[in-house]
């Protein structure tokens, strides 16, 4: 049985004091909620403060990006060990905004997965097609390539520790959600791909979450799909009440 996984991707939002406020409120509101892994991914500058606040709570901490080198002359980058040291357990890799604005590719995704797994951080790896690719009936081809290249050489033990996020680019921050059927189709494709390339057992273990304009009002329908195991939430994770309602509706 796969445990529900809901992560808030705060993107480039929230100062440290705003982070403290939001985390304190979330902690109060979700303390009794069970049966779901709840994760927040604040900006780098707030991670350490957030880590202190979520200790002994049922909220996990993740970062939004990482570099694959251990250390050295890479001005502006943050290493896997630095994230671990700041208190992170998870890290988002290959988000479409990183692919679009910062040149992230399937190749850098793979490097990052290997680097973070070597310090036992859990990668949340994003895949998804653009609107143009969907319109040109290229969705499956694009996702397959992202999986094939992004997970090249990743063994069964390590794939089990990855969370895959299907995020159609056209649904991110646009208010346009994939219909539950559209999302389920791709989630099933990803699970079948894991079964074919690895094993049936593994395909049943790996959590595949959906992202793209998830909110309290559509969470239930999306989460009730057989192959959707949670959500990666942007906009609706920036306010305590919205995020908590979304989580409750997902259970
Ligand atoms: P959104 O973002 O919920 O604001 O669409 C999701 C994401 O980018 O992870």
JSON list of C-alpha atoms and ligand atoms in Angstrom, two decimals, residues 9 11 92 95-97 126 167 171-175 211-214 232-236, ligand 1:
[
{"chain": "A", "resi": 9, "resn": "UNK", "atom": "CA", "xyz": [6.80, 23.67, -3.51]},
{"chain": "A", "resi": 11, "resn": "UNK", "atom": "CA", "xyz": [9.17, 28.28, -5.33]},
{"chain": "A", "resi": 92, "resn": "UNK", "atom": "CA", "xyz": [12.97, 18.40, -5.98]},
{"chain": "A", "resi": 95, "resn": "UNK", "atom": "CA", "xyz": [11.16, 20.79, -12.11]},
{"chain": "A", "resi": 96, "resn": "UNK", "atom": "CA", "xyz": [9.92, 22.17, -15.43]},
{"chain": "A", "resi": 97, "resn": "UNK", "atom": "CA", "xyz": [10.79, 25.71, -14.37]},
{"chain": "A", "resi": 126, "resn": "UNK", "atom": "CA", "xyz": [9.61, 15.87, -12.06]},
{"chain": "A", "resi": 167, "resn": "UNK", "atom": "CA", "xyz": [3.64, 17.68, -13.85]},
{"chain": "A", "resi": 171, "resn": "UNK", "atom": "CA", "xyz": [-1.02, 22.89, -15.93]},
{"chain": "A", "resi": 172, "resn": "UNK", "atom": "CA", "xyz": [1.58, 24.54, -13.70]},
{"chain": "A", "resi": 173, "resn": "UNK", "atom": "CA", "xyz": [0.54, 27.87, -12.26]},
{"chain": "A", "resi": 174, "resn": "UNK", "atom": "CA", "xyz": [-2.06, 28.29, -14.99]},
{"chain": "A", "resi": 175, "resn": "UNK", "atom": "CA", "xyz": [-5.16, 27.22, -13.09]},
{"chain": "A", "resi": 211, "resn": "UNK", "atom": "CA", "xyz": [1.44, 18.43, -9.90]},
{"chain": "A", "resi": 212, "resn": "UNK", "atom": "CA", "xyz": [-0.17, 21.32, -11.76]},
{"chain": "A", "resi": 213, "resn": "UNK", "atom": "CA", "xyz": [-2.80, 23.60, -10.24]},
{"chain": "A", "resi": 214, "resn": "UNK", "atom": "CA", "xyz": [-3.79, 21.14, -7.52]},
{"chain": "A", "resi": 232, "resn": "UNK", "atom": "CA", "xyz": [3.25, 18.45, -5.67]},
{"chain": "A", "resi": 233, "resn": "UNK", "atom": "CA", "xyz": [1.57, 21.73, -4.91]},
{"chain": "A", "resi": 234, "resn": "UNK", "atom": "CA", "xyz": [2.76, 25.22, -5.81]},
{"chain": "A", "resi": 235, "resn": "UNK", "atom": "CA", "xyz": [0.36, 28.14, -5.36]},
{"chain": "A", "resi": 236, "resn": "UNK", "atom": "CA", "xyz": [-1.99, 26.37, -2.97]},
{"chain": "B", "resi": 1, "resn": "LIG", "atom": "P1", "xyz": [1.09, 25.00, -9.13]},
{"chain": "B", "resi": 1, "resn": "LIG", "atom": "O1", "xyz": [2.62, 24.51, -9.20]},
{"chain": "B", "resi": 1, "resn": "LIG", "atom": "O2", "xyz": [0.41, 24.14, -8.08]},
{"chain": "B", "resi": 1, "resn": "LIG", "atom": "O3", "xyz": [1.16, 26.44, -8.71]},
{"chain": "B", "resi": 1, "resn": "LIG", "atom": "O4", "xyz": [0.51, 24.80, -10.47]},
{"chain": "B", "resi": 1, "resn": "LIG", "atom": "C1", "xyz": [2.95, 23.15, -9.12]},
{"chain": "B", "resi": 1, "resn": "LIG", "atom": "C2", "xyz": [4.42, 22.96, -9.28]},
{"chain": "B", "resi": 1, "resn": "LIG", "atom": "O5", "xyz": [5.05, 23.69, -10.06]},
{"chain": "B", "resi": 1, "resn": "LIG", "atom": "O6", "xyz": [5.02, 22.08, -8.62]}
]
